PDB file of C-alpha atoms in Angstrom:
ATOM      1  CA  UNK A   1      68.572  81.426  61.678  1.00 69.00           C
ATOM      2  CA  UNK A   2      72.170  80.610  63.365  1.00 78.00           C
ATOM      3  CA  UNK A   3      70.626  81.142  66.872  1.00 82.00           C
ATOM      4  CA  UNK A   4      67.887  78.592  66.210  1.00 83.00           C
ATOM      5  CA  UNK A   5      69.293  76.408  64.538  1.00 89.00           C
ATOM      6  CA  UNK A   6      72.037  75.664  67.711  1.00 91.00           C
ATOM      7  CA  UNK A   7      68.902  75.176  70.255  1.00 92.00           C
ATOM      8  CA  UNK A   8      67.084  73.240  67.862  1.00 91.00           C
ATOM      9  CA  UNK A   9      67.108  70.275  69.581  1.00 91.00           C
ATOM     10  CA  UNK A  10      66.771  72.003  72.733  1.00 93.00           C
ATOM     11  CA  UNK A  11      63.787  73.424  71.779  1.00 93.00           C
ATOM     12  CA  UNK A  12      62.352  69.783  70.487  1.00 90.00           C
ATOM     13  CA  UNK A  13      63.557  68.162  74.124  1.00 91.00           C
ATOM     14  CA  UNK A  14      60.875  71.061  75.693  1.00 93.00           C
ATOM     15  CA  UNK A  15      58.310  70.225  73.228  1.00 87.00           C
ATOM     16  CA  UNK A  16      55.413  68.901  75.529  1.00 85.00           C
ATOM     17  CA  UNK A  17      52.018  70.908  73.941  1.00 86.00           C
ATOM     18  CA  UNK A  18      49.984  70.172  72.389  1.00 77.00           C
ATOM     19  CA  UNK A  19      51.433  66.690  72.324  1.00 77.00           C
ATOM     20  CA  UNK A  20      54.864  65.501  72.829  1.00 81.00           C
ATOM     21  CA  UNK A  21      56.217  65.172  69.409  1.00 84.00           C
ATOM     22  CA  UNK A  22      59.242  66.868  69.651  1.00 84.00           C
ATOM     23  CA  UNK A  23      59.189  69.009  66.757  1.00 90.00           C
ATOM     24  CA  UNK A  24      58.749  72.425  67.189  1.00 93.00           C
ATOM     25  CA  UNK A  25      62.549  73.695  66.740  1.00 91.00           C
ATOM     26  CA  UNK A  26      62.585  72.027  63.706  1.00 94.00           C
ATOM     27  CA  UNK A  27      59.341  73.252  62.675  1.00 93.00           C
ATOM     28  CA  UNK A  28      60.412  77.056  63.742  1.00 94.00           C
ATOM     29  CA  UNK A  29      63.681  76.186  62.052  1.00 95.00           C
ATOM     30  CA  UNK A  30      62.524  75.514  58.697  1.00 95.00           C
ATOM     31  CA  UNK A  31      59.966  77.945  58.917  1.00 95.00           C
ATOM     32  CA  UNK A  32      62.109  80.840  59.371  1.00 95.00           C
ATOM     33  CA  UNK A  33      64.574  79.577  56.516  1.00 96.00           C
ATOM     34  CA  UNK A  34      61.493  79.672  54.494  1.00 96.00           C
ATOM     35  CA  UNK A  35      61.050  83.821  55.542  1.00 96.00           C
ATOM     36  CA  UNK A  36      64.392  84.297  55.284  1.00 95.00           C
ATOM     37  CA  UNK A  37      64.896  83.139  51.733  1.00 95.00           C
ATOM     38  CA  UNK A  38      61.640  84.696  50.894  1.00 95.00           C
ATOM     39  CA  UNK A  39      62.709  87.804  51.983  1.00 94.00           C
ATOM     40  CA  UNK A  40      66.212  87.730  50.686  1.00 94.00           C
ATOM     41  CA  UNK A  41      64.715  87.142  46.897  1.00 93.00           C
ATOM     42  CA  UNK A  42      63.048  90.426  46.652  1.00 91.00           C
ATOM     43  CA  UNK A  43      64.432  93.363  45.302  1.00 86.00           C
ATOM     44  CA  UNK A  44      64.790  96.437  47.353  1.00 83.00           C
ATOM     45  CA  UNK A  45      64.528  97.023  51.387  1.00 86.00           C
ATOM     46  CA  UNK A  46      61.225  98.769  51.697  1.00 94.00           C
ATOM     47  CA  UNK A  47      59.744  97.476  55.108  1.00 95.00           C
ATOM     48  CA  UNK A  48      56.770  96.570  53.610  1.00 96.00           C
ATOM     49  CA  UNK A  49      57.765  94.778  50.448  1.00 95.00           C
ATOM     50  CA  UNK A  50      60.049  92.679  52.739  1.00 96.00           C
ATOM     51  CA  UNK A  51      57.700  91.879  55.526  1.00 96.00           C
ATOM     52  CA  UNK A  52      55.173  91.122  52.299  1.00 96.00           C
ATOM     53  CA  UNK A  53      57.804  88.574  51.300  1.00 96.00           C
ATOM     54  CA  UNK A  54      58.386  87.304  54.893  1.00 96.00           C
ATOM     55  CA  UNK A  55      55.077  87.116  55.304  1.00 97.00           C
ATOM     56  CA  UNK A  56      54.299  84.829  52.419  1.00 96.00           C
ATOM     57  CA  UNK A  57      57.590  82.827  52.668  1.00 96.00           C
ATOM     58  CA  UNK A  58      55.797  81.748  55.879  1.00 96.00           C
ATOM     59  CA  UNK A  59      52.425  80.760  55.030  1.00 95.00           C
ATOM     60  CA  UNK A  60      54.578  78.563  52.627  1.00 95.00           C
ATOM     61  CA  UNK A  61      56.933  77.187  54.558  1.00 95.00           C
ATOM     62  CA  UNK A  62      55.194  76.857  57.716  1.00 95.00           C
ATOM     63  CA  UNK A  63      55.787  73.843  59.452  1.00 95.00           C
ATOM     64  CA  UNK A  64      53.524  72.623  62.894  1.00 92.00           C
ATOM     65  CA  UNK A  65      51.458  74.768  65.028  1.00 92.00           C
ATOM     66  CA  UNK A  66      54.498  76.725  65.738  1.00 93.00           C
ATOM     67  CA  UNK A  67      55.094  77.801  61.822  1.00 94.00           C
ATOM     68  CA  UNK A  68      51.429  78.308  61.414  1.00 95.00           C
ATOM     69  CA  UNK A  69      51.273  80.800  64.516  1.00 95.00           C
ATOM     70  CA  UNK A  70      54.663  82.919  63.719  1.00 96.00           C
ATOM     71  CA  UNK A  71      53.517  83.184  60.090  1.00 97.00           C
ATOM     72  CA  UNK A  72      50.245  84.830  61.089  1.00 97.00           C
ATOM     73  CA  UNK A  73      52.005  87.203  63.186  1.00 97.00           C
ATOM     74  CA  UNK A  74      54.336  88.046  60.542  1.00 97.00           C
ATOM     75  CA  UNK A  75      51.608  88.664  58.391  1.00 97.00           C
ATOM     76  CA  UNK A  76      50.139  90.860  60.879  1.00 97.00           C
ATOM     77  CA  UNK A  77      53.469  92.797  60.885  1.00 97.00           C
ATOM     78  CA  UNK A  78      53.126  92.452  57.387  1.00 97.00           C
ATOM     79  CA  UNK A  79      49.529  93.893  57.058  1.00 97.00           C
ATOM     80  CA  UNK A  80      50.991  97.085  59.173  1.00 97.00           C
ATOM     81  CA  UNK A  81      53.864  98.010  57.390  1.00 97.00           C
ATOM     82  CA  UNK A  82      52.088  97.880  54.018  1.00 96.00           C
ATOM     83  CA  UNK A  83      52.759 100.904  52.098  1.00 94.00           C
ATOM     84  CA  UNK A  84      55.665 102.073  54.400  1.00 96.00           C
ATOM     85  CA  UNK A  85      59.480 102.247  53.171  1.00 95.00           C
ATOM     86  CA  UNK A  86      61.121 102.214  56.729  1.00 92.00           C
ATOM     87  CA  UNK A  87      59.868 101.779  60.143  1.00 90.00           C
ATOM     88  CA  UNK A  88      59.977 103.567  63.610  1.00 88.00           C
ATOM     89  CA  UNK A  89      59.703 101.775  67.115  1.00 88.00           C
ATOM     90  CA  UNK A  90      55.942 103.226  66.826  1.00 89.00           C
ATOM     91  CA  UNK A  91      55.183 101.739  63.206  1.00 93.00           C
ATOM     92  CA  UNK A  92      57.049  98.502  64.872  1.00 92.00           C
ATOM     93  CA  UNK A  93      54.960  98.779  68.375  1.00 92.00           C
ATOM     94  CA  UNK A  94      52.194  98.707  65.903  1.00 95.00           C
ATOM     95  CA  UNK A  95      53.043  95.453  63.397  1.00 96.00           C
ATOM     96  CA  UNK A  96      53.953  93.430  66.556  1.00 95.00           C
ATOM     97  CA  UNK A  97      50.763  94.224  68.406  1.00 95.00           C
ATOM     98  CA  UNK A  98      49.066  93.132  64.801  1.00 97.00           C
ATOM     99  CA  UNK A  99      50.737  90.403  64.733  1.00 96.00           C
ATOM    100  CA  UNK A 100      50.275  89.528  68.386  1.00 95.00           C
ATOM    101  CA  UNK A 101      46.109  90.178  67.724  1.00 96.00           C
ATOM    102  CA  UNK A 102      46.645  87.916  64.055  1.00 96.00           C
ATOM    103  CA  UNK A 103      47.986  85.097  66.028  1.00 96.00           C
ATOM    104  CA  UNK A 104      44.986  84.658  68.223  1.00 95.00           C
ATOM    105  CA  UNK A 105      42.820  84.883  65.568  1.00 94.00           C
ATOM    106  CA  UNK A 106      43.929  82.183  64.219  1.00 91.00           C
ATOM    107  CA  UNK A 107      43.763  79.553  66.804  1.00 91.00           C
ATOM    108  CA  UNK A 108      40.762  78.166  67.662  1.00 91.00           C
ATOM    109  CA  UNK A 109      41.065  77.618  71.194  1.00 92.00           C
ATOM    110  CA  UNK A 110      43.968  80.059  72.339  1.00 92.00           C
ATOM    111  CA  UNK A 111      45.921  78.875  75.411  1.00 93.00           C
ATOM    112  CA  UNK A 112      47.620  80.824  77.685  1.00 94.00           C
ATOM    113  CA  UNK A 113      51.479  80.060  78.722  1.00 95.00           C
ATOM    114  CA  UNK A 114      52.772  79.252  75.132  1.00 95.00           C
ATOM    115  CA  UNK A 115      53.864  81.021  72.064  1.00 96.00           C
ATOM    116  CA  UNK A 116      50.615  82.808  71.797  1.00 97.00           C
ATOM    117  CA  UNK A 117      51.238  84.644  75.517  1.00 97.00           C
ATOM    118  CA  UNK A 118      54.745  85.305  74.782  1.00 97.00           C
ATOM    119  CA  UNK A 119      54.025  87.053  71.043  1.00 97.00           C
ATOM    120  CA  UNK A 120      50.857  89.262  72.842  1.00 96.00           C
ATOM    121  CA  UNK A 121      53.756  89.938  76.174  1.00 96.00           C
ATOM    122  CA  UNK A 122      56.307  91.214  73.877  1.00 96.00           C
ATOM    123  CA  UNK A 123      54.018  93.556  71.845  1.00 95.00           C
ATOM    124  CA  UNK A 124      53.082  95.258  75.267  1.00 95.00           C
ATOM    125  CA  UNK A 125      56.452  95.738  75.866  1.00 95.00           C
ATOM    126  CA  UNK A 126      57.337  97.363  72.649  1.00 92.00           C
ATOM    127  CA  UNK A 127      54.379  99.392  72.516  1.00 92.00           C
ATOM    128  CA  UNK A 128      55.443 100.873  76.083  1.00 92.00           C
ATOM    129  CA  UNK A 129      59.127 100.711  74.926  1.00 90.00           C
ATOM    130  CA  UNK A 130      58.283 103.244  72.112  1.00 88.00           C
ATOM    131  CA  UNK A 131      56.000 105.511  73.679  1.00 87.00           C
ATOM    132  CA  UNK A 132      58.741 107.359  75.059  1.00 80.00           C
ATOM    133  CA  UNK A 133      59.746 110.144  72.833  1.00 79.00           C
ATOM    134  CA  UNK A 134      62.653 110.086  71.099  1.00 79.00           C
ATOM    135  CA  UNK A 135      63.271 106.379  72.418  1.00 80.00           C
ATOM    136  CA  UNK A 136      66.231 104.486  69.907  1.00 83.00           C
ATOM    137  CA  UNK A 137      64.427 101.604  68.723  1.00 85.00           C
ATOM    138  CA  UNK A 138      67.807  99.200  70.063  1.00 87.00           C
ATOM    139  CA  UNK A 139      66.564 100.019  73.337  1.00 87.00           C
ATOM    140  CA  UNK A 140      62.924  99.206  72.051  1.00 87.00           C
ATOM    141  CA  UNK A 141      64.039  96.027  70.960  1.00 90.00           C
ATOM    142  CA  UNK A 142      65.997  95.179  73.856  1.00 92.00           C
ATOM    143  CA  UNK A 143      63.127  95.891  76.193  1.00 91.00           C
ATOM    144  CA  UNK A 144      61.241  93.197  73.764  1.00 93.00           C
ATOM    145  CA  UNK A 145      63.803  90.776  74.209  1.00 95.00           C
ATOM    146  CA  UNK A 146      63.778  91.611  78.004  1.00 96.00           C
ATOM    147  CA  UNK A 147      59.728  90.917  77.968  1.00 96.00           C
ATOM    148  CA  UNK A 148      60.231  87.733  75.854  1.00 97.00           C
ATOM    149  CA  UNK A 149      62.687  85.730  77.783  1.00 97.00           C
ATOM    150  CA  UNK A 150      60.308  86.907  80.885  1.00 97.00           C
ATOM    151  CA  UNK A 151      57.129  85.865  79.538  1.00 97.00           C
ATOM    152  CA  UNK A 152      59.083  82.456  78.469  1.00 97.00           C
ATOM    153  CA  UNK A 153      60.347  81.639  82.000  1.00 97.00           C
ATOM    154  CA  UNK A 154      56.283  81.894  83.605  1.00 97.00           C
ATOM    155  CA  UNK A 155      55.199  80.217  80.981  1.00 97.00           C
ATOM    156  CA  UNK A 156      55.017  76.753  83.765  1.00 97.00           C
ATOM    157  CA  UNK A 157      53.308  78.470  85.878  1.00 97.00           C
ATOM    158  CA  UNK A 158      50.534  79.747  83.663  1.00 96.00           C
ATOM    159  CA  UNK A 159      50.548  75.624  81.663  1.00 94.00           C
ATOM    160  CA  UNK A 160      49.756  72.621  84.145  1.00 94.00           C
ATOM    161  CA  UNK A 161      51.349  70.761  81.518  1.00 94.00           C
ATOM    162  CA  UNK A 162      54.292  72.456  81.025  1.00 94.00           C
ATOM    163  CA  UNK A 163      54.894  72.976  84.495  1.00 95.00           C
ATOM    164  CA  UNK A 164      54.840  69.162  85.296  1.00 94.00           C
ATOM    165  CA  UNK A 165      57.349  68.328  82.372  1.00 93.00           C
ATOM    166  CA  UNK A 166      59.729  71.135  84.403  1.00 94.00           C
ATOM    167  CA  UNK A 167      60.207  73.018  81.506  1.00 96.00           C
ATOM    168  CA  UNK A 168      59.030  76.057  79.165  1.00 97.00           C
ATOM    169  CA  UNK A 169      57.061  76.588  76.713  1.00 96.00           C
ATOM    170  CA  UNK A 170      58.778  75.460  73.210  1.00 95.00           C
ATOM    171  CA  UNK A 171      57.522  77.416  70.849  1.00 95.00           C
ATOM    172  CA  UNK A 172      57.665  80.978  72.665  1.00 96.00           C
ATOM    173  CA  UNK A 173      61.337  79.939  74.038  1.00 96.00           C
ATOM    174  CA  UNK A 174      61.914  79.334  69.910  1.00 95.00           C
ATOM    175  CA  UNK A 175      60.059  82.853  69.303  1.00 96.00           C
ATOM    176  CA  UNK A 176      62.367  84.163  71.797  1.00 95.00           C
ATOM    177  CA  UNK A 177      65.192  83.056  70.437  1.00 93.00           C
ATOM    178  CA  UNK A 178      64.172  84.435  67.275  1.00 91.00           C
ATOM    179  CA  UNK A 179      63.948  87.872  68.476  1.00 90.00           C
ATOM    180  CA  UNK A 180      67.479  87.450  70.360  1.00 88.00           C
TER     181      UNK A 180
END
């Protein structure tokens, strides 16, 4: 949470859609303290008993559209994992392209250049990350972070509204620094 919670109110200033309320770092703040404690109050480290936990510490704690959309992806990460004790980059390719498919779901009119885009861009990039064989999921995750902070930086040109403010989408730049 220490990475969000120092852009916090960077994130807020770029908060310009849906409306201008200047919230989403905040929201993405306290929704990911939510996960985290969650996920820190179960015993054990199976992957899916924690993502279970992260998952539901979400719906709970979710906070604005932003909260809302990251816990639907993390219980699309959570749906995949189910049943597993530890993860691979494949079994990870696979929960963030879940979670990427659970977060359109559950908007009702997806738009392209925010937090949706840069969820769906980063689970292309793991799932060609980890089709190499024998790839070391740090360089999996690095390629996500890579795809993240690139899907972040077009998100102006792919949002009129976001590219007349002169600035980036807030809630991918918060997933983003999530992921970093």
């Amino acid at each position: 949470t220490g990475c969000l919670e120092e852009y916090r109110d960077a994130i807020n200033a770029l908060n310009v859609f849906p409306v201008p309320d200047g919230d989403t770092g905040t929201n993405m703040l306290l929704t990911l303290k939510a996960v985290v404690q969650a996920a820190n109050d179960i015993p054990g480290s199976a992957i899916s008993n924690v993502a279970n936990a992260a998952a539901h510490g979400a719906l709970l704690g979710a906070r604005g559209n932003s909260g809302v959309i990251f816990s639907q992806f993390l219980r699309g990460i959570a749906r995949t994992f189910e049943g597993h004790a530890d993860a691979d980059a494949g079994l990870l390719a696979a929960a963030f392209t879940e979670g990427g498919i659970a977060t359109y779901r559950a908007v009702i009119n997806p738009v392209e250049g925010t937090m949706l885009t840069v969820i769906h861009r980063t689970a292309e990039a793991m799932q060609s990350a980890s089709s190499s064989p024998d790839i070391d999921i740090t360089c999996v995750l690095e390629a996500v972070l890579d795809a993240a902070q690139d899907a972040v930086a077009q998100t102006p040109s792919q949002l009129p509204v976001l590219k007349a403010a002169g600035v980036v989408d807030a809630g991918g730049q918060g997933y983003s620094l999530m992921l970093d």
